mmCIF file of C-alpha atoms and ligand atoms in Angstrom:
data_model
loop_
_atom_site.group_PDB
_atom_site.id
_atom_site.type_symbol
_atom_site.label_atom_id
_atom_site.label_comp_id
_atom_site.label_asym_id
_atom_site.label_seq_id
_atom_site.Cartn_x
_atom_site.Cartn_y
_atom_site.Cartn_z
ATOM 1 C CA MET A 1 15.217 -28.860 23.898
ATOM 2 C CA GLU A 2 15.222 -25.126 24.425
ATOM 3 C CA PHE A 3 16.826 -23.375 27.397
ATOM 4 C CA GLU A 4 13.553 -22.688 29.248
ATOM 5 C CA THR A 5 12.503 -26.343 29.034
ATOM 6 C CA ARG A 6 15.875 -27.705 30.127
ATOM 7 C CA ALA A 7 15.909 -25.266 33.078
ATOM 8 C CA ILE A 8 12.781 -26.997 34.394
ATOM 9 C CA HIS A 9 13.320 -30.631 33.361
ATOM 10 C CA GLU A 10 17.020 -31.438 32.823
ATOM 11 C CA GLY A 11 18.294 -33.866 35.489
ATOM 12 C CA GLN A 12 14.878 -33.774 37.142
ATOM 13 C CA GLU A 13 12.924 -36.922 36.263
ATOM 14 C CA PRO A 14 10.157 -37.702 38.784
ATOM 15 C CA ASP A 15 11.676 -39.327 41.880
ATOM 16 C CA PRO A 16 12.077 -43.084 41.131
ATOM 17 C CA ALA A 17 10.999 -44.087 44.681
ATOM 18 C CA THR A 18 7.783 -42.032 45.008
ATOM 19 C CA GLY A 19 7.046 -40.244 41.735
ATOM 20 C CA ALA A 20 7.594 -36.841 43.409
ATOM 21 C CA VAL A 21 7.592 -34.283 40.565
ATOM 22 C CA THR A 22 9.982 -31.969 42.401
ATOM 23 C CA THR A 23 13.465 -33.367 43.102
ATOM 24 C CA PRO A 24 13.494 -34.273 46.823
ATOM 25 C CA ILE A 25 16.014 -32.811 49.272
ATOM 26 C CA TYR A 26 18.079 -35.920 49.982
ATOM 27 C CA GLN A 27 19.136 -34.769 53.450
ATOM 28 C CA THR A 28 21.481 -37.672 54.153
ATOM 29 C CA SER A 29 25.211 -37.928 54.688
ATOM 30 C CA THR A 30 25.537 -41.607 53.766
ATOM 31 C CA TYR A 31 23.853 -44.447 51.839
ATOM 32 C CA ALA A 32 23.213 -48.106 52.726
ATOM 33 C CA HIS A 33 25.096 -50.717 50.709
ATOM 34 C CA GLU A 34 23.369 -53.993 49.845
ATOM 35 C CA GLU A 35 26.681 -55.677 50.421
ATOM 36 C CA VAL A 36 30.314 -54.649 50.165
ATOM 37 C CA GLY A 37 30.873 -53.111 46.731
ATOM 38 C CA GLN A 38 27.121 -53.030 45.887
ATOM 39 C CA HIS A 39 25.309 -49.683 46.115
ATOM 40 C CA LYS A 40 23.011 -47.472 44.031
ATOM 41 C CA GLY A 41 25.732 -45.063 42.892
ATOM 42 C CA TYR A 42 25.892 -42.943 46.034
ATOM 43 C CA VAL A 43 28.296 -43.665 48.903
ATOM 44 C CA TYR A 44 28.838 -40.478 50.918
ATOM 45 C CA SER A 45 27.348 -37.010 50.359
ATOM 46 C CA ARG A 46 30.654 -35.132 50.033
ATOM 47 C CA SER A 47 31.374 -37.340 46.993
ATOM 48 C CA GLY A 48 27.840 -37.262 45.620
ATOM 49 C CA ASN A 49 24.245 -36.474 46.561
ATOM 50 C CA PRO A 50 21.158 -36.875 44.326
ATOM 51 C CA THR A 51 19.837 -33.331 44.925
ATOM 52 C CA ARG A 52 23.252 -31.869 44.137
ATOM 53 C CA ALA A 53 23.578 -34.173 41.108
ATOM 54 C CA ALA A 54 20.263 -32.864 39.709
ATOM 55 C CA LEU A 55 21.537 -29.283 40.052
ATOM 56 C CA GLU A 56 24.886 -30.168 38.470
ATOM 57 C CA GLN A 57 23.250 -31.842 35.477
ATOM 58 C CA CYS A 58 20.692 -29.087 34.933
ATOM 59 C CA LEU A 59 23.086 -26.154 35.220
ATOM 60 C CA ALA A 60 25.780 -27.862 33.107
ATOM 61 C CA SER A 61 23.148 -28.218 30.388
ATOM 62 C CA LEU A 62 22.208 -24.515 30.637
ATOM 63 C CA GLU A 63 25.896 -23.607 30.181
ATOM 64 C CA SER A 64 26.221 -25.985 27.175
ATOM 65 C CA ALA A 65 28.723 -28.018 29.220
ATOM 66 C CA GLU A 66 29.194 -31.765 29.566
ATOM 67 C CA HIS A 67 30.199 -31.659 33.236
ATOM 68 C CA GLY A 68 29.035 -29.480 36.141
ATOM 69 C CA PHE A 69 30.194 -29.141 39.747
ATOM 70 C CA ALA A 70 28.284 -27.397 42.520
ATOM 71 C CA PHE A 71 30.075 -25.664 45.388
ATOM 72 C CA ALA A 72 29.300 -24.165 48.785
ATOM 73 C CA SER A 73 29.821 -20.613 47.468
ATOM 74 C CA GLY A 74 31.151 -18.741 44.472
ATOM 75 C CA MET A 75 34.444 -18.375 46.343
ATOM 76 C CA ALA A 76 34.503 -22.146 47.003
ATOM 77 C CA ALA A 77 34.148 -22.677 43.233
ATOM 78 C CA THR A 78 36.953 -20.176 42.560
ATOM 79 C CA THR A 79 39.190 -21.705 45.257
ATOM 80 C CA THR A 80 38.688 -25.156 43.741
ATOM 81 C CA VAL A 81 39.366 -23.996 40.168
ATOM 82 C CA LEU A 82 42.565 -22.225 41.323
ATOM 83 C CA HIS A 83 43.790 -25.615 42.569
ATOM 84 C CA LEU A 84 44.269 -26.480 38.880
ATOM 85 C CA VAL A 85 47.446 -24.345 39.064
ATOM 86 C CA ASN A 86 50.504 -24.470 41.329
ATOM 87 C CA PRO A 87 52.775 -22.033 43.173
ATOM 88 C CA GLY A 88 55.183 -20.569 40.627
ATOM 89 C CA ASP A 89 52.516 -20.582 37.905
ATOM 90 C CA ARG A 90 51.248 -17.307 36.526
ATOM 91 C CA VAL A 91 47.595 -16.267 36.365
ATOM 92 C CA VAL A 92 46.386 -13.304 34.297
ATOM 93 C CA CYS A 93 43.193 -11.696 35.527
ATOM 94 C CA VAL A 94 40.941 -8.806 34.531
ATOM 95 C CA ASN A 95 41.540 -5.935 36.959
ATOM 96 C CA ASP A 96 38.027 -4.894 37.956
ATOM 97 C CA VAL A 97 37.259 -8.400 39.105
ATOM 98 C CA TYR A 98 34.841 -9.270 41.955
ATOM 99 C CA GLY A 99 36.369 -7.907 45.195
ATOM 100 C CA GLY A 100 36.442 -11.323 46.906
ATOM 101 C CA THR A 101 38.232 -12.870 43.918
ATOM 102 C CA TYR A 102 40.815 -10.078 44.051
ATOM 103 C CA ARG A 103 41.264 -10.703 47.793
ATOM 104 C CA LEU A 104 41.746 -14.479 47.308
ATOM 105 C CA PHE A 105 44.265 -13.942 44.510
ATOM 106 C CA SER A 106 46.251 -11.077 46.068
ATOM 107 C CA LYS A 107 46.033 -11.796 49.819
ATOM 108 C CA VAL A 108 45.839 -15.612 49.997
ATOM 109 C CA LEU A 109 47.437 -17.100 46.881
ATOM 110 C CA GLU A 110 50.064 -14.499 45.928
ATOM 111 C CA PRO A 111 51.872 -14.817 49.311
ATOM 112 C CA LYS A 112 52.069 -18.583 48.664
ATOM 113 C CA GLY A 113 54.072 -18.031 45.475
ATOM 114 C CA TYR A 114 51.394 -17.860 42.786
ATOM 115 C CA GLU A 115 51.976 -14.945 40.417
ATOM 116 C CA PHE A 116 49.103 -12.686 39.357
ATOM 117 C CA THR A 117 48.979 -10.044 36.649
ATOM 118 C CA PHE A 118 45.908 -7.811 36.591
ATOM 119 C CA LEU A 119 45.032 -6.222 33.246
ATOM 120 C CA PRO A 120 42.289 -3.805 32.157
ATOM 121 C CA ALA A 121 39.315 -5.395 30.354
ATOM 122 C CA GLU A 122 40.220 -3.549 27.174
ATOM 123 C CA GLU A 123 43.725 -5.055 27.113
ATOM 124 C CA ILE A 124 42.370 -8.581 27.650
ATOM 125 C CA SER A 125 39.984 -8.057 24.718
ATOM 126 C CA ARG A 126 42.370 -6.406 22.280
ATOM 127 C CA ASN A 127 45.982 -7.149 23.229
ATOM 128 C CA LEU A 128 46.279 -10.146 25.537
ATOM 129 C CA ALA A 129 48.962 -12.157 23.678
ATOM 130 C CA PRO A 130 51.984 -9.986 24.680
ATOM 131 C CA ALA A 131 51.017 -10.389 28.377
ATOM 132 C CA LEU A 132 51.120 -14.210 28.217
ATOM 133 C CA ASP A 133 54.144 -16.495 28.481
ATOM 134 C CA GLU A 134 54.817 -20.209 28.934
ATOM 135 C CA ARG A 135 54.451 -19.855 32.740
ATOM 136 C CA THR A 136 50.911 -18.504 32.307
ATOM 137 C CA ARG A 137 48.599 -21.427 33.124
ATOM 138 C CA LEU A 138 45.298 -19.661 33.606
ATOM 139 C CA VAL A 139 43.478 -16.541 32.371
ATOM 140 C CA TRP A 140 40.603 -15.353 34.588
ATOM 141 C CA VAL A 141 37.934 -13.270 32.887
ATOM 142 C CA GLU A 142 34.821 -11.696 34.307
ATOM 143 C CA THR A 143 32.335 -10.082 31.916
ATOM 144 C CA PRO A 144 30.525 -7.820 32.331
ATOM 145 C CA THR A 145 32.881 -6.754 35.102
ATOM 146 C CA ASN A 146 31.972 -5.812 38.620
ATOM 147 C CA PRO A 147 31.369 -2.959 39.409
ATOM 148 C CA LEU A 148 32.412 -0.995 36.297
ATOM 149 C CA LEU A 149 30.400 -3.052 33.770
ATOM 150 C CA ASN A 150 33.285 -3.340 31.325
ATOM 151 C CA VAL A 151 32.884 -6.033 28.682
ATOM 152 C CA VAL A 152 35.652 -8.520 27.827
ATOM 153 C CA ASP A 153 35.793 -10.211 24.411
ATOM 154 C CA ILE A 154 35.541 -13.879 25.468
ATOM 155 C CA ARG A 155 36.363 -15.288 22.033
ATOM 156 C CA ALA A 156 39.530 -13.178 21.714
ATOM 157 C CA ALA A 157 40.616 -13.929 25.300
ATOM 158 C CA ALA A 158 40.148 -17.694 24.825
ATOM 159 C CA GLU A 159 42.066 -17.688 21.537
ATOM 160 C CA ALA A 160 45.080 -15.872 23.021
ATOM 161 C CA THR A 161 44.967 -18.106 26.115
ATOM 162 C CA HIS A 162 44.969 -21.290 24.031
ATOM 163 C CA ALA A 163 47.936 -20.060 21.967
ATOM 164 C CA VAL A 164 50.142 -20.511 25.088
ATOM 165 C CA GLY A 165 48.368 -23.710 26.175
ATOM 166 C CA ALA A 166 46.687 -22.111 29.193
ATOM 167 C CA VAL A 167 43.120 -22.467 30.495
ATOM 168 C CA CYS A 168 40.542 -19.695 30.033
ATOM 169 C CA VAL A 169 38.034 -19.295 32.884
ATOM 170 C CA VAL A 170 35.016 -16.977 32.704
ATOM 171 C CA ASP A 171 33.071 -15.871 35.774
ATOM 172 C CA ASN A 172 29.589 -15.655 34.237
ATOM 173 C CA THR A 173 27.783 -14.515 37.399
ATOM 174 C CA PHE A 174 26.656 -11.111 36.079
ATOM 175 C CA ALA A 175 25.167 -12.386 32.820
ATOM 176 C CA SER A 176 23.866 -15.861 33.751
ATOM 177 C CA PRO A 177 23.739 -18.583 31.070
ATOM 178 C CA TYR A 178 20.426 -17.180 29.852
ATOM 179 C CA LEU A 179 22.270 -14.162 28.406
ATOM 180 C CA GLN A 180 25.806 -15.460 27.769
ATOM 181 C CA ARG A 181 27.382 -18.912 27.389
ATOM 182 C CA PRO A 182 31.192 -18.603 27.579
ATOM 183 C CA LEU A 183 31.939 -22.232 26.607
ATOM 184 C CA GLU A 184 30.186 -21.653 23.269
ATOM 185 C CA LEU A 185 32.598 -18.742 22.719
ATOM 186 C CA GLY A 186 35.701 -20.855 23.395
ATOM 187 C CA ALA A 187 36.262 -20.604 27.179
ATOM 188 C CA ASP A 188 37.354 -23.806 28.947
ATOM 189 C CA ILE A 189 35.639 -23.336 32.315
ATOM 190 C CA VAL A 190 32.661 -21.243 33.346
ATOM 191 C CA VAL A 191 32.272 -20.251 37.008
ATOM 192 C CA HIS A 192 29.278 -18.869 38.925
ATOM 193 C CA SER A 193 28.268 -17.483 42.218
ATOM 194 C CA THR A 194 24.827 -19.168 42.229
ATOM 195 C CA THR A 195 24.063 -16.863 45.172
ATOM 196 C CA LYS A 196 23.130 -14.266 42.540
ATOM 197 C CA TYR A 197 20.821 -14.694 39.506
ATOM 198 C CA LEU A 198 20.766 -18.499 39.499
ATOM 199 C CA GLY A 199 19.386 -18.782 43.048
ATOM 200 C CA GLY A 200 17.678 -15.485 42.339
ATOM 201 C CA HIS A 201 15.911 -14.884 45.662
ATOM 202 C CA SER A 202 18.727 -13.776 48.009
ATOM 203 C CA ASP A 203 18.190 -16.828 50.211
ATOM 204 C CA VAL A 204 21.190 -19.075 49.508
ATOM 205 C CA ILE A 205 24.989 -18.957 49.100
ATOM 206 C CA GLY A 206 26.334 -21.238 46.378
ATOM 207 C CA GLY A 207 28.818 -21.690 43.560
ATOM 208 C CA PHE A 208 29.249 -23.666 40.351
ATOM 209 C CA ALA A 209 31.828 -24.574 37.713
ATOM 210 C CA ALA A 210 31.311 -26.329 34.389
ATOM 211 C CA THR A 211 33.467 -27.577 31.537
ATOM 212 C CA THR A 212 33.349 -29.850 28.523
ATOM 213 C CA ASP A 213 37.078 -30.744 28.631
ATOM 214 C CA PRO A 214 37.270 -34.319 30.027
ATOM 215 C CA THR A 215 40.721 -33.842 31.623
ATOM 216 C CA ILE A 216 39.651 -30.662 33.433
ATOM 217 C CA ALA A 217 36.354 -32.307 34.451
ATOM 218 C CA GLU A 218 38.124 -35.294 35.966
ATOM 219 C CA ARG A 219 40.446 -33.023 37.943
ATOM 220 C CA LEU A 220 37.589 -30.783 39.143
ATOM 221 C CA ALA A 221 35.625 -33.836 40.325
ATOM 222 C CA PHE A 222 38.696 -35.021 42.232
ATOM 223 C CA LEU A 223 39.284 -31.545 43.728
ATOM 224 C CA GLN A 224 35.616 -31.039 44.672
ATOM 225 C CA ASN A 225 35.705 -34.223 46.718
ATOM 226 C CA SER A 226 39.259 -33.804 48.033
ATOM 227 C CA LEU A 227 38.864 -30.168 49.120
ATOM 228 C CA GLY A 228 35.317 -30.764 50.373
ATOM 229 C CA THR A 229 34.049 -27.478 48.909
ATOM 230 C CA VAL A 230 30.527 -28.873 48.383
ATOM 231 C CA PRO A 231 27.052 -27.401 49.037
ATOM 232 C CA GLY A 232 24.499 -29.181 51.220
ATOM 233 C CA PRO A 233 21.340 -30.787 49.788
ATOM 234 C CA PHE A 234 18.989 -27.985 50.854
ATOM 235 C CA ASP A 235 21.183 -25.260 49.344
ATOM 236 C CA SER A 236 21.460 -27.329 46.154
ATOM 237 C CA TRP A 237 17.672 -27.613 46.080
ATOM 238 C CA LEU A 238 17.191 -23.848 46.486
ATOM 239 C CA VAL A 239 19.438 -23.149 43.494
ATOM 240 C CA LEU A 240 17.725 -25.876 41.432
ATOM 241 C CA ARG A 241 14.390 -24.231 42.246
ATOM 242 C CA GLY A 242 15.798 -20.835 41.245
ATOM 243 C CA LEU A 243 16.859 -22.151 37.824
ATOM 244 C CA LYS A 244 13.270 -22.972 36.901
ATOM 245 C CA THR A 245 12.351 -19.272 36.682
ATOM 246 C CA LEU A 246 15.723 -17.956 35.490
ATOM 247 C CA ALA A 247 14.541 -17.180 31.950
ATOM 248 C CA VAL A 248 11.476 -15.163 32.945
ATOM 249 C CA ARG A 249 13.314 -13.372 35.737
ATOM 250 C CA MET A 250 16.215 -12.378 33.444
ATOM 251 C CA GLU A 251 13.761 -10.962 30.871
ATOM 252 C CA ARG A 252 12.348 -8.608 33.491
ATOM 253 C CA HIS A 253 15.744 -7.782 35.048
ATOM 254 C CA CYS A 254 16.963 -6.702 31.585
ATOM 255 C CA GLU A 255 13.819 -4.718 30.745
ATOM 256 C CA ASN A 256 13.869 -2.849 34.071
ATOM 257 C CA ALA A 257 17.632 -2.178 33.908
ATOM 258 C CA ARG A 258 17.351 -0.786 30.380
ATOM 259 C CA ARG A 259 14.590 1.638 31.426
ATOM 260 C CA ILE A 260 16.465 2.756 34.525
ATOM 261 C CA ALA A 261 19.768 3.168 32.647
ATOM 262 C CA GLU A 262 18.098 5.348 30.019
ATOM 263 C CA TRP A 263 16.335 7.400 32.677
ATOM 264 C CA LEU A 264 19.537 7.906 34.699
ATOM 265 C CA GLU A 265 21.455 8.921 31.583
ATOM 266 C CA SER A 266 19.161 11.915 31.150
ATOM 267 C CA HIS A 267 19.252 12.931 34.845
ATOM 268 C CA ALA A 268 21.074 16.176 35.736
ATOM 269 C CA SER A 269 22.632 14.680 38.901
ATOM 270 C CA VAL A 270 24.262 11.803 37.017
ATOM 271 C CA GLU A 271 27.661 12.186 35.383
ATOM 272 C CA ARG A 272 27.977 8.808 33.667
ATOM 273 C CA VAL A 273 25.923 5.609 33.437
ATOM 274 C CA ARG A 274 27.699 2.290 32.927
ATOM 275 C CA TYR A 275 25.349 -0.227 31.285
ATOM 276 C CA PRO A 276 26.354 -2.387 28.299
ATOM 277 C CA GLY A 277 22.878 -1.945 26.809
ATOM 278 C CA LEU A 278 23.348 1.797 26.293
ATOM 279 C CA ALA A 279 24.629 2.971 22.903
ATOM 280 C CA SER A 280 27.008 5.209 24.889
ATOM 281 C CA HIS A 281 28.778 2.152 26.398
ATOM 282 C CA PRO A 282 32.236 1.801 24.764
ATOM 283 C CA ASP A 283 31.680 -1.941 24.230
ATOM 284 C CA HIS A 284 27.989 -1.879 23.374
ATOM 285 C CA GLU A 285 28.616 -3.649 20.039
ATOM 286 C CA LEU A 286 30.770 -6.369 21.625
ATOM 287 C CA ALA A 287 28.141 -6.926 24.319
ATOM 288 C CA ARG A 288 25.487 -7.226 21.605
ATOM 289 C CA GLU A 289 27.566 -9.890 19.858
ATOM 290 C CA GLN A 290 28.336 -12.123 22.830
ATOM 291 C CA MET A 291 25.223 -11.587 24.992
ATOM 292 C CA SER A 292 21.567 -12.002 24.041
ATOM 293 C CA ASP A 293 20.585 -9.093 26.315
ATOM 294 C CA PHE A 294 22.451 -6.800 28.714
ATOM 295 C CA GLY A 295 21.530 -7.938 32.213
ATOM 296 C CA GLY A 296 20.200 -6.366 35.387
ATOM 297 C CA MET A 297 23.375 -4.745 36.752
ATOM 298 C CA LEU A 298 24.407 -1.159 36.197
ATOM 299 C CA SER A 299 26.479 1.455 37.931
ATOM 300 C CA PHE A 300 26.624 5.220 37.659
ATOM 301 C CA GLU A 301 28.829 8.059 38.742
ATOM 302 C CA LEU A 302 27.014 10.824 40.496
ATOM 303 C CA ALA A 303 27.651 14.453 39.557
ATOM 304 C CA GLY A 304 28.811 14.985 43.119
ATOM 305 C CA SER A 305 31.035 13.784 45.939
ATOM 306 C CA LYS A 306 31.278 10.604 48.001
ATOM 307 C CA GLU A 307 29.099 12.325 50.642
ATOM 308 C CA ASP A 308 26.452 13.041 47.991
ATOM 309 C CA ALA A 309 26.541 9.364 46.993
ATOM 310 C CA LEU A 310 26.076 8.348 50.629
ATOM 311 C CA ALA A 311 23.137 10.769 50.916
ATOM 312 C CA VAL A 312 21.461 9.044 47.938
ATOM 313 C CA LEU A 313 22.021 5.621 49.550
ATOM 314 C CA ARG A 314 20.359 6.892 52.750
ATOM 315 C CA SER A 315 17.348 8.220 50.869
ATOM 316 C CA THR A 316 15.943 5.241 48.968
ATOM 317 C CA ALA A 317 12.911 3.356 50.268
ATOM 318 C CA ILE A 318 12.422 0.409 47.868
ATOM 319 C CA TRP A 319 16.094 0.005 46.937
ATOM 320 C CA GLN A 320 17.684 -1.739 49.901
ATOM 321 C CA LEU A 321 21.204 -0.737 50.885
ATOM 322 C CA ALA A 322 22.969 -4.093 50.678
ATOM 323 C CA GLU A 323 25.828 -6.025 49.119
ATOM 324 C CA SER A 324 25.124 -8.894 46.719
ATOM 325 C CA LEU A 325 23.015 -8.837 43.570
ATOM 326 C CA GLY A 326 20.824 -10.855 41.244
ATOM 327 C CA GLY A 327 17.805 -11.285 43.513
ATOM 328 C CA VAL A 328 14.202 -10.368 42.706
ATOM 329 C CA GLU A 329 14.498 -7.304 44.970
ATOM 330 C CA SER A 330 16.415 -4.180 43.934
ATOM 331 C CA LEU A 331 19.619 -3.353 45.801
ATOM 332 C CA ILE A 332 21.820 -0.254 45.897
ATOM 333 C CA GLU A 333 25.368 0.033 47.238
ATOM 334 C CA HIS A 334 28.621 1.994 47.270
ATOM 335 C CA PRO A 335 31.321 -0.325 45.796
ATOM 336 C CA GLY A 336 34.222 1.812 47.079
ATOM 337 C CA LEU A 337 33.162 1.375 50.711
ATOM 338 C CA MET A 338 31.311 -1.947 50.499
ATOM 339 C CA THR A 339 31.809 -4.751 47.924
ATOM 340 C CA HIS A 340 35.119 -3.419 46.603
ATOM 341 C CA ALA A 341 36.713 -2.048 49.763
ATOM 342 C CA SER A 342 39.389 -4.755 49.296
ATOM 343 C CA THR A 343 40.590 -3.008 46.098
ATOM 344 C CA ALA A 344 40.980 0.402 47.822
ATOM 345 C CA ASP A 345 44.768 -0.001 48.213
ATOM 346 C CA SER A 346 45.209 -1.572 44.745
ATOM 347 C CA ALA A 347 46.337 0.162 41.556
ATOM 348 C CA PHE A 348 42.705 0.277 40.427
ATOM 349 C CA PRO A 349 40.368 1.599 43.136
ATOM 350 C CA VAL A 350 36.770 2.303 42.049
ATOM 351 C CA PRO A 351 35.522 5.919 41.718
ATOM 352 C CA GLU A 352 34.300 7.464 45.000
ATOM 353 C CA ASN A 353 31.082 8.767 43.434
ATOM 354 C CA LEU A 354 30.185 5.359 41.950
ATOM 355 C CA ILE A 355 26.854 3.787 42.919
ATOM 356 C CA ARG A 356 25.998 0.221 41.875
ATOM 357 C CA LEU A 357 22.453 -0.987 41.254
ATOM 358 C CA SER A 358 21.184 -4.548 41.144
ATOM 359 C CA VAL A 359 17.901 -3.965 39.371
ATOM 360 C CA GLY A 360 15.176 -6.295 40.631
ATOM 361 C CA ILE A 361 11.897 -7.337 39.054
ATOM 362 C CA GLU A 362 9.587 -4.901 40.861
ATOM 363 C CA SER A 363 7.634 -2.303 38.870
ATOM 364 C CA ALA A 364 10.127 -0.147 36.954
ATOM 365 C CA ASP A 365 7.871 2.879 37.592
ATOM 366 C CA ASP A 366 8.175 2.395 41.348
ATOM 367 C CA LEU A 367 11.945 1.889 41.104
ATOM 368 C CA ILE A 368 12.395 5.070 39.045
ATOM 369 C CA ALA A 369 10.158 7.123 41.354
ATOM 370 C CA ASP A 370 12.194 5.987 44.351
ATOM 371 C CA LEU A 371 15.506 6.878 42.653
ATOM 372 C CA GLU A 372 14.073 10.237 41.599
ATOM 373 C CA GLN A 373 13.270 11.270 45.160
ATOM 374 C CA ALA A 374 16.625 9.915 46.396
ATOM 375 C CA LEU A 375 18.611 11.823 43.749
ATOM 376 C CA ALA A 376 16.917 14.998 44.975
ATOM 377 C CA ALA A 377 19.310 14.600 47.960
ATOM 378 C CA VAL A 378 22.187 15.695 45.695
ATOM 379 C CA PRO A 379 22.685 19.470 46.090
ATOM 380 C CA ALA A 380 21.851 21.382 42.902
ATOM 381 C CA ALA A 381 25.307 23.015 43.009
ATOM 382 C CA ALA A 382 26.907 19.617 42.356
ATOM 383 C CA ARG A 383 24.879 19.065 39.195
ATOM 384 C CA SER A 384 26.467 19.509 35.834
HETATM 385 C C1 LIG B 1 29.317 -12.785 44.517
HETATM 386 C C2 LIG B 1 30.304 -13.037 43.447
HETATM 387 C C3 LIG B 1 31.310 -13.992 43.623
HETATM 388 C C4 LIG B 1 31.517 -14.757 44.918
HETATM 389 O O1 LIG B 1 30.451 -15.596 45.197
HETATM 390 P P1 LIG B 1 29.969 -15.993 46.684
HETATM 391 O O2 LIG B 1 28.792 -16.855 46.420
HETATM 392 O O3 LIG B 1 29.658 -14.719 47.405
HETATM 393 O O4 LIG B 1 31.110 -16.707 47.334
HETATM 394 C C5 LIG B 1 32.171 -14.206 42.563
HETATM 395 N N1 LIG B 1 32.067 -13.514 41.404
HETATM 396 C C6 LIG B 1 31.110 -12.579 41.223
HETATM 397 C C7 LIG B 1 31.032 -11.850 39.930
HETATM 398 C C8 LIG B 1 30.203 -12.307 42.233
HETATM 399 O O5 LIG B 1 29.265 -11.373 42.048
#
């Protein structure tokens, strides 16, 4: 079956008890046994819950994976996956990674004796092998990256990772499985913040990991239950509901983002637009090869100062000033002061004049008109 059909039906047979077409929210912590050792497959909701199981089966299918695991947040998924490695092991990670991932790696795990090496996206794509050794157990890739929209070559990264027997993980939050399926390109584990495009309506926090490797799957199942990093039934249901419209939402996110990127590129107050769908993007060809379209996220550097950027953020009406991304509504933010403040003291802070857009599915005309009046806040003297 095709993606759109699986998104609506996979793991979601009508409820066996009532015929309910929509998977019920099984809001229960425990399950009655007929007698000791005899139950219907569910024992306790940290270990398993039917609403969560429906989400895990459906989303695993969308990622072309055999096994899926839902988590309480994207960071809960990341925390659980990082339990595959031990203190003393080395992890190689793309440097403009999600700010919270950078914080977990550098401020929580590094002090415990895990070793992290952060490399530019370009090096991971083109020259990863020399950076890997026998202590390297995991390579963490995000593509497109957040907030600079760099693109990492998943196939090349996975190949180099496998040459030293390590595990290649791809955070696929920005693209969603509708646009990019890392396991098909050779990655071992795909990770999501389902808070973003998969939930899609800015009303739930959730995470997900999927794999086809049976050894990794068995360990992740054990860790999910042992660490207790699970989502509740209602949150699982919200994400499952979001998946049903993922394909149509992504089509519009991509269409709107492309129009806005092209419009910004020709605007006098904009120095540089970062969107993989633009021919001017350094990895446009690579993005075209490994993604079916270019997504709803873009960032741009203003021809102006940090204060000018803040003035733009104050001036929008439809674009809400907020962290997060991937919802139906358009959001605008300043990564340097907001989502990526945790990288400010790192070797790779984000540019001060950088503005990030999560392009929603409103009318592109309205979104462009709102940006146009907001960009008028940039003094003409700052324009190139
Ligand atoms: C938001 C995000 C995360 C973290 O997910 P939470 O659901 O906020 O815990 C991880 N990676 C990326 C790319 C994200 O955008």
